[in-house]
PDB file of C-alpha atoms in Angstrom:
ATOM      1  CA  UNK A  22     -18.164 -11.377 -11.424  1.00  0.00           C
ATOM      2  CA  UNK A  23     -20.466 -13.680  -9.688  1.00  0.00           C
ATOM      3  CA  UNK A  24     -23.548 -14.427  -8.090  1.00  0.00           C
ATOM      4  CA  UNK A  25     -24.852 -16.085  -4.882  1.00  0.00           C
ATOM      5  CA  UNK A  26     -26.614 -19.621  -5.553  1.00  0.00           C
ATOM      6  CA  UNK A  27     -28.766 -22.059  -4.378  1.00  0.00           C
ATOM      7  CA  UNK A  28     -28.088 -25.345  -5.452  1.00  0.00           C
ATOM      8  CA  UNK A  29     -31.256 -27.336  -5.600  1.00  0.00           C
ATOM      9  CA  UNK A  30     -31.178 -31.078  -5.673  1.00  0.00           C
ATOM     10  CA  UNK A  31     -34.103 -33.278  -5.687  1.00  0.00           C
ATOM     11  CA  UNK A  32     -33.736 -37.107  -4.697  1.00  0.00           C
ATOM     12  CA  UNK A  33     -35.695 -40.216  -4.554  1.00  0.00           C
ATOM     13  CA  UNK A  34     -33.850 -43.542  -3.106  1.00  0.00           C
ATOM     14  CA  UNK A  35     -30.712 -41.921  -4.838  1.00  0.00           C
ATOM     15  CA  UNK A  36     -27.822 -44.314  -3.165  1.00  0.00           C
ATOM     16  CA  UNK A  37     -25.269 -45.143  -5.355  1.00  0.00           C
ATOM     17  CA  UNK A  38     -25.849 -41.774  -7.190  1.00  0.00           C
ATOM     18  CA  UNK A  39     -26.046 -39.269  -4.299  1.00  0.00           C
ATOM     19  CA  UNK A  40     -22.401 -39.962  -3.238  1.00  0.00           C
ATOM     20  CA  UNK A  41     -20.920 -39.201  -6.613  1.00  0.00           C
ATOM     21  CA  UNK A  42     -23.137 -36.164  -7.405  1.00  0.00           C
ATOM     22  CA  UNK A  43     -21.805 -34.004  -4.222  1.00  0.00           C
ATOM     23  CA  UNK A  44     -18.705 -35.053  -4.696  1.00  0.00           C
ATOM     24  CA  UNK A  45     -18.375 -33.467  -7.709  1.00  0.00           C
ATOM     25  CA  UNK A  46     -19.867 -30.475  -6.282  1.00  0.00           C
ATOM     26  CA  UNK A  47     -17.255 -30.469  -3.530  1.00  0.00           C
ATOM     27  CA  UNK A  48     -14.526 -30.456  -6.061  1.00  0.00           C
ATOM     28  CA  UNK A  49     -16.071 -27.987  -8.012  1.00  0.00           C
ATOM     29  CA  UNK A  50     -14.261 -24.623  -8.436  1.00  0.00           C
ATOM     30  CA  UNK A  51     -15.321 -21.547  -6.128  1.00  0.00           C
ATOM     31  CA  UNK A  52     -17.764 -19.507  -7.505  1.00  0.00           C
ATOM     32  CA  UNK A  53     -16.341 -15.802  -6.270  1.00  0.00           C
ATOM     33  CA  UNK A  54     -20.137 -15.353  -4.224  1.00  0.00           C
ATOM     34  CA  UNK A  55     -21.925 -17.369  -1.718  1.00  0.00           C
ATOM     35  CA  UNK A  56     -23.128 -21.089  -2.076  1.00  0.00           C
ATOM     36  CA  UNK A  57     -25.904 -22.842  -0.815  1.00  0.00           C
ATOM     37  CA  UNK A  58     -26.625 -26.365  -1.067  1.00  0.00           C
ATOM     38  CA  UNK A  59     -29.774 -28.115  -0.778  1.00  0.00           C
ATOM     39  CA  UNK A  60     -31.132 -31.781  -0.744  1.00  0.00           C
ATOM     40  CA  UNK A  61     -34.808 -32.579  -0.992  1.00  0.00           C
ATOM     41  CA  UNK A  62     -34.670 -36.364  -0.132  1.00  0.00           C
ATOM     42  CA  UNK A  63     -38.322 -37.341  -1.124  1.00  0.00           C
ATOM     43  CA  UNK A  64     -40.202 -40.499  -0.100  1.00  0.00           C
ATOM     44  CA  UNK A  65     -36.595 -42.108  -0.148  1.00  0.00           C
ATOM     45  CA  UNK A  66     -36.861 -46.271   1.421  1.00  0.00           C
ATOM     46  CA  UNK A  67     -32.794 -45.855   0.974  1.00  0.00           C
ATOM     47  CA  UNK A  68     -30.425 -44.445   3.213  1.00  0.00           C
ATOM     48  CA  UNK A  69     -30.257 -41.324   0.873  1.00  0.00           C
ATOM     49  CA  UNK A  70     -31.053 -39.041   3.587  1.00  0.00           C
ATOM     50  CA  UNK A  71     -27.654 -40.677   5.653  1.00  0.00           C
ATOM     51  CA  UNK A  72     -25.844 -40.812   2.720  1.00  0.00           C
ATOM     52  CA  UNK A  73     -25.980 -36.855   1.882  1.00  0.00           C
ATOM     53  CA  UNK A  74     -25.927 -36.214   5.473  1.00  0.00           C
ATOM     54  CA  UNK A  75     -22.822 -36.989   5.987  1.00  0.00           C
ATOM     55  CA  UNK A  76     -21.260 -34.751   3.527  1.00  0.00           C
ATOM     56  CA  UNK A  77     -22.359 -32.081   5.953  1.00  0.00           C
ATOM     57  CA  UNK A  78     -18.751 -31.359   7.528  1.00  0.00           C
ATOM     58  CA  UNK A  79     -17.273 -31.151   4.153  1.00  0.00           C
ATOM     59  CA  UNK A  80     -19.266 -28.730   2.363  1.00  0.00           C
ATOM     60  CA  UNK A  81     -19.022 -26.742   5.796  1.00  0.00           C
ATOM     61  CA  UNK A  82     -15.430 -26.836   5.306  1.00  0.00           C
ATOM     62  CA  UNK A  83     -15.636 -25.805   1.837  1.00  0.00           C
ATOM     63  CA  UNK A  84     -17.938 -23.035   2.857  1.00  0.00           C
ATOM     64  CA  UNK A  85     -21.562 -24.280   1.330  1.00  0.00           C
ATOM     65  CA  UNK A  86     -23.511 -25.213   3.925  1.00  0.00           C
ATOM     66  CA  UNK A  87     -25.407 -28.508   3.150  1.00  0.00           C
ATOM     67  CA  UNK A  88     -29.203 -29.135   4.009  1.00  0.00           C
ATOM     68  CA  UNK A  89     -30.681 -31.842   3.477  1.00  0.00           C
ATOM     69  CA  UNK A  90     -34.500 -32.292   3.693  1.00  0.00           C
ATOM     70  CA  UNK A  91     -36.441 -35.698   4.229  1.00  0.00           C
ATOM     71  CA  UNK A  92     -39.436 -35.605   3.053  1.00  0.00           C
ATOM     72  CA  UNK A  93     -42.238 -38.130   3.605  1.00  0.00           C
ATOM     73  CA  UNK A  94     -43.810 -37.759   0.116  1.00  0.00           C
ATOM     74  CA  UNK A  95     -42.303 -38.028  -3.151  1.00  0.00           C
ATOM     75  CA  UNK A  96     -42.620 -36.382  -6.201  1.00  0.00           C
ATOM     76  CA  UNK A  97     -39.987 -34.416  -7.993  1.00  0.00           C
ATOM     77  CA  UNK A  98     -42.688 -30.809  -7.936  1.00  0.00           C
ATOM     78  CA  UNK A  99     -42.967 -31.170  -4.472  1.00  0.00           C
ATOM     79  CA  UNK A 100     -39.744 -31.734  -3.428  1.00  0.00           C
ATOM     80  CA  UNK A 101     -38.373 -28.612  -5.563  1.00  0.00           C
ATOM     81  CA  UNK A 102     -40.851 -26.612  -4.226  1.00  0.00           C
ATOM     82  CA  UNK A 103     -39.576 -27.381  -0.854  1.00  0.00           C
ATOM     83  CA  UNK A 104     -36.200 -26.546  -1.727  1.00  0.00           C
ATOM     84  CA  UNK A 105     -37.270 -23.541  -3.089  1.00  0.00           C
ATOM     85  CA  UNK A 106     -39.429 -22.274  -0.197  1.00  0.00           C
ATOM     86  CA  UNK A 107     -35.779 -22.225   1.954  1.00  0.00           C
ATOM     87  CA  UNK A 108     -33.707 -21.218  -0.186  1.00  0.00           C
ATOM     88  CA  UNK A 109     -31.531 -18.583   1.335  1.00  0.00           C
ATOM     89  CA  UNK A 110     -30.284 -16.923  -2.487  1.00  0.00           C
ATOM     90  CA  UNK A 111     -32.159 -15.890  -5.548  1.00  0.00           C
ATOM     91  CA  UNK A 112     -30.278 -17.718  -8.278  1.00  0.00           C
ATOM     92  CA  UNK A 113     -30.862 -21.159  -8.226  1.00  0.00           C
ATOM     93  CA  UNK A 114     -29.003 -23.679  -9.988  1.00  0.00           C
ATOM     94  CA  UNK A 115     -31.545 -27.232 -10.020  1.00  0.00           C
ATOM     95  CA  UNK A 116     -29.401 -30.440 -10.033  1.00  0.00           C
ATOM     96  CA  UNK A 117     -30.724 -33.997 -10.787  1.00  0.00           C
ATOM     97  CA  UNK A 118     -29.276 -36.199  -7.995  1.00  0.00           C
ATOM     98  CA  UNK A 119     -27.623 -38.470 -11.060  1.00  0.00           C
ATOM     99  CA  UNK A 120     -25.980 -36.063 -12.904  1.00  0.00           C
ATOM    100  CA  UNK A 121     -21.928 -35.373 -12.180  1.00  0.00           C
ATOM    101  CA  UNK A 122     -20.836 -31.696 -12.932  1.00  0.00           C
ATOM    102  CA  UNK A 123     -17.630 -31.121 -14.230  1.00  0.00           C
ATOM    103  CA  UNK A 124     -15.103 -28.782 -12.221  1.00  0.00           C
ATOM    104  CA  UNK A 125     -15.869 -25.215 -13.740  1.00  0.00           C
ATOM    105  CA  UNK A 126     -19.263 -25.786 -14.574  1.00  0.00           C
ATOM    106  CA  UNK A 127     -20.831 -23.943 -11.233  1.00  0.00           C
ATOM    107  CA  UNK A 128     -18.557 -20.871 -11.209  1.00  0.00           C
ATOM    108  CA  UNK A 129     -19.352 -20.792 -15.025  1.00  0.00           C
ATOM    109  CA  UNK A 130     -23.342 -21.136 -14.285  1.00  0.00           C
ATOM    110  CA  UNK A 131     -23.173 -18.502 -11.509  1.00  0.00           C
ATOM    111  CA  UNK A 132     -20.844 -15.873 -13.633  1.00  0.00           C
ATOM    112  CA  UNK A 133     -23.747 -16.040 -16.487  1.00  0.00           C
ATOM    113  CA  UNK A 134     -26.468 -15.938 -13.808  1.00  0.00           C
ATOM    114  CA  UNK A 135     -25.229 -12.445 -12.618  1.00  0.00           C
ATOM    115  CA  UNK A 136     -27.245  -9.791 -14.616  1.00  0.00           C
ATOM    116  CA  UNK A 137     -30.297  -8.078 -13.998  1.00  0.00           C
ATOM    117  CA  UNK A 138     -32.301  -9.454 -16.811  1.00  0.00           C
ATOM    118  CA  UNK A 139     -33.268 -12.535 -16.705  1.00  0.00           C
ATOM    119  CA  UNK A 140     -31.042 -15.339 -17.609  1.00  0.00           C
ATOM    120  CA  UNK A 141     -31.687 -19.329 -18.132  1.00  0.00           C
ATOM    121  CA  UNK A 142     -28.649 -21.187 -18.393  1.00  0.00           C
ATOM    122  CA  UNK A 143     -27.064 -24.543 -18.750  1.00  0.00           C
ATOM    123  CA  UNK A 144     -23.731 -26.241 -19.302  1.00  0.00           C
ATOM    124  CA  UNK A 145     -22.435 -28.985 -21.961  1.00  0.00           C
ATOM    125  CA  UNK A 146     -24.232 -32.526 -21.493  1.00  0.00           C
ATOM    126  CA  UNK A 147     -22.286 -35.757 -21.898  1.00  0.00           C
ATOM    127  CA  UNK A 148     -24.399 -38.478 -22.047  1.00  0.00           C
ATOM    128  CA  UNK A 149     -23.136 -41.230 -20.362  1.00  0.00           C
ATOM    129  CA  UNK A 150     -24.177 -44.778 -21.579  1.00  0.00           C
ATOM    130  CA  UNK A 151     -23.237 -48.195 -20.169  1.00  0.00           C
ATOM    131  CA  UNK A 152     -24.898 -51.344 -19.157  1.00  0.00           C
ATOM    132  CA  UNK A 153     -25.781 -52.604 -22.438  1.00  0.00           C
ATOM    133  CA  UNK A 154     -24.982 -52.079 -26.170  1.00  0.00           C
ATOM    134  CA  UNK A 155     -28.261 -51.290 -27.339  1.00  0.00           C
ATOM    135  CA  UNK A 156     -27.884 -48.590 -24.356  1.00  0.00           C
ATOM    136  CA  UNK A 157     -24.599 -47.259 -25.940  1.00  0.00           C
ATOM    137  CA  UNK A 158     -26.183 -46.959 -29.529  1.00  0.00           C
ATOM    138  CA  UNK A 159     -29.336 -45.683 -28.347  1.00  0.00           C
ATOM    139  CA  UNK A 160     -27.382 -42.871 -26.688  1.00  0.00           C
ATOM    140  CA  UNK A 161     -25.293 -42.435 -29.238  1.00  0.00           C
ATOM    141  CA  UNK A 162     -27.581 -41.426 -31.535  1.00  0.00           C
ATOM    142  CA  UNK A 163     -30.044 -39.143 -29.181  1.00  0.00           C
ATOM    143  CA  UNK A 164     -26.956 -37.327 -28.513  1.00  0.00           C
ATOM    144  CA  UNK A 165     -26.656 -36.273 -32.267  1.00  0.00           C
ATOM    145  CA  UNK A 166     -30.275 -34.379 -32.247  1.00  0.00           C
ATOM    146  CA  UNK A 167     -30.475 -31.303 -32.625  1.00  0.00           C
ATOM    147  CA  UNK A 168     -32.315 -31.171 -29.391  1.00  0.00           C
ATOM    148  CA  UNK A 169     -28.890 -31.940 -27.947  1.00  0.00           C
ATOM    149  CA  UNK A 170     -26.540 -30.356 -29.972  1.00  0.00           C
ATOM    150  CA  UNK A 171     -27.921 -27.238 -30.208  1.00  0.00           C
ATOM    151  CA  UNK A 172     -30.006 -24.350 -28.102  1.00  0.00           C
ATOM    152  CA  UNK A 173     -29.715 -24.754 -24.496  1.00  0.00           C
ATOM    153  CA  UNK A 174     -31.680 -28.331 -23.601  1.00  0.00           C
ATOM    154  CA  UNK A 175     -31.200 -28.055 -19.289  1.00  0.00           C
ATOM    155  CA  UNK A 176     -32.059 -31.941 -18.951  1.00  0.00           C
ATOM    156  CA  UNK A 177     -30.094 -32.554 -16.130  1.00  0.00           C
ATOM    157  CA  UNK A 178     -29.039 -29.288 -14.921  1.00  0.00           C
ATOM    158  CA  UNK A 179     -30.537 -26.122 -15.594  1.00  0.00           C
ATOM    159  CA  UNK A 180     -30.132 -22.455 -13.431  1.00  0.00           C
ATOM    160  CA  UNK A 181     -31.761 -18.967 -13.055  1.00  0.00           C
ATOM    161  CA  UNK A 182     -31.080 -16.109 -11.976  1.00  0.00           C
ATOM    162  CA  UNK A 183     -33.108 -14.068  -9.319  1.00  0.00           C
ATOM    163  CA  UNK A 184     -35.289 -12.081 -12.126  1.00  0.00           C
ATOM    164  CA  UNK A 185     -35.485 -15.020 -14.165  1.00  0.00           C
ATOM    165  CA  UNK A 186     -36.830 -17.309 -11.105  1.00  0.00           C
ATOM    166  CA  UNK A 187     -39.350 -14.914 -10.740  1.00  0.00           C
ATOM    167  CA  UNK A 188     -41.294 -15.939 -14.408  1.00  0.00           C
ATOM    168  CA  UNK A 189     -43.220 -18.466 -12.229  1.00  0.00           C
ATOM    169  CA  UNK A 190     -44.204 -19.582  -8.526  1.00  0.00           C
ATOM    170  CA  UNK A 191     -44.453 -22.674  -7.504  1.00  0.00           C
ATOM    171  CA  UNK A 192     -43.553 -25.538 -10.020  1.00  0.00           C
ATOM    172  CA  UNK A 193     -46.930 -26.749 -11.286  1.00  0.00           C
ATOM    173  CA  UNK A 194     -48.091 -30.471 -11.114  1.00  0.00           C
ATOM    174  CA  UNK A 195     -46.141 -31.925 -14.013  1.00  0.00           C
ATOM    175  CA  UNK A 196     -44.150 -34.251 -14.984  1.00  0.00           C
ATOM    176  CA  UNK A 197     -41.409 -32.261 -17.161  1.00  0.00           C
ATOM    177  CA  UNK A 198     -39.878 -29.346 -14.960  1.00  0.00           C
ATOM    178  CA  UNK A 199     -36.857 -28.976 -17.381  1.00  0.00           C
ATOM    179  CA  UNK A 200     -39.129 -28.469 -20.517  1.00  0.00           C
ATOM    180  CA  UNK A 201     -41.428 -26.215 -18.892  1.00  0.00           C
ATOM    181  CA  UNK A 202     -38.444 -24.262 -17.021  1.00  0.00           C
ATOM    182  CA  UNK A 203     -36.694 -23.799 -20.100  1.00  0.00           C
ATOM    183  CA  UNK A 204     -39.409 -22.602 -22.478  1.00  0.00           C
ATOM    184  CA  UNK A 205     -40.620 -19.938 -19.483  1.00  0.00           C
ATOM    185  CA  UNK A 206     -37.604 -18.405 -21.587  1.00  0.00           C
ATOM    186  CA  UNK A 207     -36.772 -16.932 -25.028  1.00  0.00           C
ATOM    187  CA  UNK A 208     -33.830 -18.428 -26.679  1.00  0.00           C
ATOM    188  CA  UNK A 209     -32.300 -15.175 -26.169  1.00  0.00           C
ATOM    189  CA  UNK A 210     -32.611 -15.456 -22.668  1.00  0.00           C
ATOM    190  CA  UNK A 211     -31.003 -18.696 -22.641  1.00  0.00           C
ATOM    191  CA  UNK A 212     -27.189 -19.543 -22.214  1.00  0.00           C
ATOM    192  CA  UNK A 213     -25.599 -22.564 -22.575  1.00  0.00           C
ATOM    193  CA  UNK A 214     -21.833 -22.480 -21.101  1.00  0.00           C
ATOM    194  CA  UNK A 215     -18.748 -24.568 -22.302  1.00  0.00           C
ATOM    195  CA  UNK A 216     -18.746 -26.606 -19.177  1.00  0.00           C
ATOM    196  CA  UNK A 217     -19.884 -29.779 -19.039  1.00  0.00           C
ATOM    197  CA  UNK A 218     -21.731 -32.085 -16.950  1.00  0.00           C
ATOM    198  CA  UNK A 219     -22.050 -36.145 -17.416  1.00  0.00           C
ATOM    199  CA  UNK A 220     -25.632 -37.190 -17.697  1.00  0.00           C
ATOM    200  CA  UNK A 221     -26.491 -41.153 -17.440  1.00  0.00           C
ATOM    201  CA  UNK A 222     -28.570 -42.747 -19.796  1.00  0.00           C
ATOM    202  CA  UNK A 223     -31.225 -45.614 -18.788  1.00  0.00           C
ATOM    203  CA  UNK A 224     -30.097 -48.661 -19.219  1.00  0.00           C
ATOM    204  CA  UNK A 225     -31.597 -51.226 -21.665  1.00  0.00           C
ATOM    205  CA  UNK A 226     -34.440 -51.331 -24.066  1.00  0.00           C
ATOM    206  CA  UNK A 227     -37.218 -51.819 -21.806  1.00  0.00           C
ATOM    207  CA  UNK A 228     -36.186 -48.853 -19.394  1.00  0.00           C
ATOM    208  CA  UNK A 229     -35.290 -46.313 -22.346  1.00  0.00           C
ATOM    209  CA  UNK A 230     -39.523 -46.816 -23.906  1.00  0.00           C
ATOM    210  CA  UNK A 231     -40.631 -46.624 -20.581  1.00  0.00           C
ATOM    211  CA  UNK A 232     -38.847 -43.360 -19.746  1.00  0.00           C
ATOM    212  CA  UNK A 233     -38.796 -42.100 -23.347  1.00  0.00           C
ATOM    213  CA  UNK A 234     -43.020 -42.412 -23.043  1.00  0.00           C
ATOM    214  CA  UNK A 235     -42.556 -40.604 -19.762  1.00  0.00           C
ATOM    215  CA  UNK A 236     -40.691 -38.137 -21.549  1.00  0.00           C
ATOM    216  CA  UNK A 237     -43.192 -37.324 -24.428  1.00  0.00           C
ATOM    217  CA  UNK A 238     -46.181 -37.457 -22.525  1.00  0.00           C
ATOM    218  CA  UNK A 239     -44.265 -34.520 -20.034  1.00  0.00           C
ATOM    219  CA  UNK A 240     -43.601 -32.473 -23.286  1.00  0.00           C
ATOM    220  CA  UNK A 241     -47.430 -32.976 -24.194  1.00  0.00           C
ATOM    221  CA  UNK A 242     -48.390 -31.915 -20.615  1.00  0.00           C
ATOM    222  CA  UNK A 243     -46.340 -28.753 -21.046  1.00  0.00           C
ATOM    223  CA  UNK A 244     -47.863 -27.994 -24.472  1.00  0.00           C
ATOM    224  CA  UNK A 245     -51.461 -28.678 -23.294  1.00  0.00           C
ATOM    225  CA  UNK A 246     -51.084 -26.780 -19.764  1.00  0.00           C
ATOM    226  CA  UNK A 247     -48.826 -23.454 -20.810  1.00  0.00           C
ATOM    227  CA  UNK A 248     -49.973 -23.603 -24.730  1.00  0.00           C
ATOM    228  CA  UNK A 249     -48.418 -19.919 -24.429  1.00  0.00           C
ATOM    229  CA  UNK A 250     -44.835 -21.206 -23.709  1.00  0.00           C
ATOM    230  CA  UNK A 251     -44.037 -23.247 -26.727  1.00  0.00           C
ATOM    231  CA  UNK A 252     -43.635 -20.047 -28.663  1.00  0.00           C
ATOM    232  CA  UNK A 253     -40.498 -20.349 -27.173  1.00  0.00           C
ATOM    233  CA  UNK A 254     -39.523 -23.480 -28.453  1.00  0.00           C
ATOM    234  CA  UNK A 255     -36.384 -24.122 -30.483  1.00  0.00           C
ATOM    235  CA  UNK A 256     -36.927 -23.749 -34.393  1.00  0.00           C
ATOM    236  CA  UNK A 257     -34.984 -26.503 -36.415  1.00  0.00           C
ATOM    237  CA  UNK A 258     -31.530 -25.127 -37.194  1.00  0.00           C
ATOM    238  CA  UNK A 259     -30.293 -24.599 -40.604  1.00  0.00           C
ATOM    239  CA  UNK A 260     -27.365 -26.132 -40.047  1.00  0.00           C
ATOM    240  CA  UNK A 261     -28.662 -29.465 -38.355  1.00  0.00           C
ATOM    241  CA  UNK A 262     -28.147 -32.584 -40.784  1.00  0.00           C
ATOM    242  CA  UNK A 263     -31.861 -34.109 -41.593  1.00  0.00           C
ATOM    243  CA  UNK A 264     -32.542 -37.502 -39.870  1.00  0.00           C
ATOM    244  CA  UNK A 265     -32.063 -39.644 -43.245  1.00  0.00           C
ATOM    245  CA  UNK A 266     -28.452 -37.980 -42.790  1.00  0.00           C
ATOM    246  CA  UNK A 267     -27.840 -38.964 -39.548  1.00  0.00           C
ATOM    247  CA  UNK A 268     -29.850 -42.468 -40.067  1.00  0.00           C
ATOM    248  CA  UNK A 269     -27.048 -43.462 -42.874  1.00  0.00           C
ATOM    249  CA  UNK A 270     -23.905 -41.820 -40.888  1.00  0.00           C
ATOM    250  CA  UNK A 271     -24.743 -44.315 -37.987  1.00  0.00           C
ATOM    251  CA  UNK A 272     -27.402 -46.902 -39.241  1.00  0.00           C
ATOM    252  CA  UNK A 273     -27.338 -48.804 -35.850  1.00  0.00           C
ATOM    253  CA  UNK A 274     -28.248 -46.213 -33.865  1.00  0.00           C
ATOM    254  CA  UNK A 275     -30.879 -45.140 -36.240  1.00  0.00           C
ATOM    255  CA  UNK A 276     -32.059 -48.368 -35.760  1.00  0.00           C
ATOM    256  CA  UNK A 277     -31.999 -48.397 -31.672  1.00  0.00           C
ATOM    257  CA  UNK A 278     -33.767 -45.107 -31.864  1.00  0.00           C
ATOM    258  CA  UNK A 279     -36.286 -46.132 -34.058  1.00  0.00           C
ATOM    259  CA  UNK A 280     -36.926 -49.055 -31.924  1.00  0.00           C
ATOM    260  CA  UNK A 281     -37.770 -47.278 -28.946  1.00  0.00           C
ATOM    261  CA  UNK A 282     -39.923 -44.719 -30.543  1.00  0.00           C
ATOM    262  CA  UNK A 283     -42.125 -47.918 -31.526  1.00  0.00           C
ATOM    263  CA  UNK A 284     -42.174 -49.191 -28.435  1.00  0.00           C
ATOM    264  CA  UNK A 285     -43.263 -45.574 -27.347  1.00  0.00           C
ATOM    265  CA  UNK A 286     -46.714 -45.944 -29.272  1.00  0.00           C
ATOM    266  CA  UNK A 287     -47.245 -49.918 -28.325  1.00  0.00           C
ATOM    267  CA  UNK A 288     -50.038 -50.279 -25.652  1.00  0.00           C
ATOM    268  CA  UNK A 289     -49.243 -50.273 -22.229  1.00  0.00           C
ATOM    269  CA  UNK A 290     -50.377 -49.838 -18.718  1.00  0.00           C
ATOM    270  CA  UNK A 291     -50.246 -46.732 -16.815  1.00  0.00           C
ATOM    271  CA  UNK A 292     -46.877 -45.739 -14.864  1.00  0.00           C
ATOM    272  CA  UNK A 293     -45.683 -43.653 -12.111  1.00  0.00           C
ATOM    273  CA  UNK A 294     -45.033 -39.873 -12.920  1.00  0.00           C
ATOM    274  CA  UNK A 295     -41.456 -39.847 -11.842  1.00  0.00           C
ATOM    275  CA  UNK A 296     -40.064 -43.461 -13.937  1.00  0.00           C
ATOM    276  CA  UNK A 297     -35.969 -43.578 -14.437  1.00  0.00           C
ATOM    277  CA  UNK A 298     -36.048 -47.338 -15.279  1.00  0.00           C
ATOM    278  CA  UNK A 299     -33.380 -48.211 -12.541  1.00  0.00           C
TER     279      UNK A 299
END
């Protein structure tokens, strides 16, 4: 079984990463219901608009129609509320323009999305590191929290079902839409399918403070804003090694981590809402 889906997929001057992204959707296995796609090119100064246009005749082919929005502003919000005001089906699946999805991952998304209670879900993410070595360690050992190994964490891709999308309206004015999607939810509301999906990592030291701060102060915003929603926040599971654990099974990683979560506290000027660091 299956359900219909809108594919959601916000983008701001996204070249380079765009092209890759719905290519992997067009190779992605059939779902067994309808598929929309949608591309909310926001205050783009690239040719991202161009570049996901002309994937139009190929997803026609395929038979998921491709629109493609351009949209003077930016902002990540807005531009997912305007994909979700034209949406054509009520289970969404939200896409960061960045992120590759492995073959299966949609049909595995949409066959977990079709119940009538409501369902969060997400697939399997690899995080993909390159660029630099402190990059690669850095990754390496984010990837081994428990926020990643365990639960259902959505960065990069998340989906709902029609009941589900229904738990709010519009997305509010913040920065974290994953964090605040995902905790609208129970953990027994949320799925997490084998599937996987590559996610890319920032590259560099510099990038990876500037985005992790990003990062923290979204979490904060969601905790301040919707105090109500961290009751469904993740408890520590028993089986997840303690950090001093992890520190000694990969001490250089530890050590990239711990580097960036200094650099997190250091004094700094004020930054855009939407910061990647590329």
């Amino acid at each position: 079984m299956s359900t219909a889906c809108s594919i959601l997929i916000p983008a701001h001057n996204e070249v380079g990463y765009i092209e890759p992204c719905l290519e992997a959707l067009l190779a992605s296995d059939a779902t067994g219901a309808a598929v929309e796609v949608i591309v909310m090119a926001n205050g783009c100064t690239d040719r991202t608009v161009q570049a996901a246009r002309s994937f139009a005749g190929r997803f026609t082919s395929k038979g998921w129609p491709l629109t493609v929005l351009d949209l003077e502003r930016g902002g990540k919000m807005g531009a997912l509320n305007a994909g979700d005001r034209i949406a054509r089906h009520g289970a969404r699946i939200y896409v960061d323009a960045d992120v590759v999805v492995s073959g299966s991952l949609l049909a595995e998304l949409a066959a977990v999305l079709d119940n009538l209670a409501p369902r969060y879900a997400s697939g399997n993410p690899v995080v993909r590191a390159s660029g630099s070595a402190f990059t690669r360690f850095y990754a390496r050992f984010w990837a081994s929290l428990p926020f990643c190994t365990h639960g259902v964490p959505g960065f990069g891709v998340f989906a709902v079902n029609h009941a589900a999308r229904g738990r709010w309206g519009e997305f509010p004015d913040i920065i974290s839409d994953d964090t605040f999607v995902r905790l609208s939810f129970t953990p027994e509301e949320r799925f997490r399918v084998a599937a996987s999906y590559d996610w890319p990592m920032i590259k560099a030291a510099w990038p990876l403070i500037r985005v992790r701060r990003r990062q923290d102060i979204g979490v904060a915003e969601v905790k301040e804003q919707f105090p109500a929603l961290w009751a469904n926040h993740d408890p520590l599971p028993k089986d997840a090694l303690p950090m001093w654990r992890r520190a000694l099974r990969d001490p250089v990683g530890f050590a990239a981590f711990a580097l960036v979560a200094l650099g997190v506290r250091l004094p700094h000027r004020g930054q855009e809402r939407w910061a990647r660091g590329r």
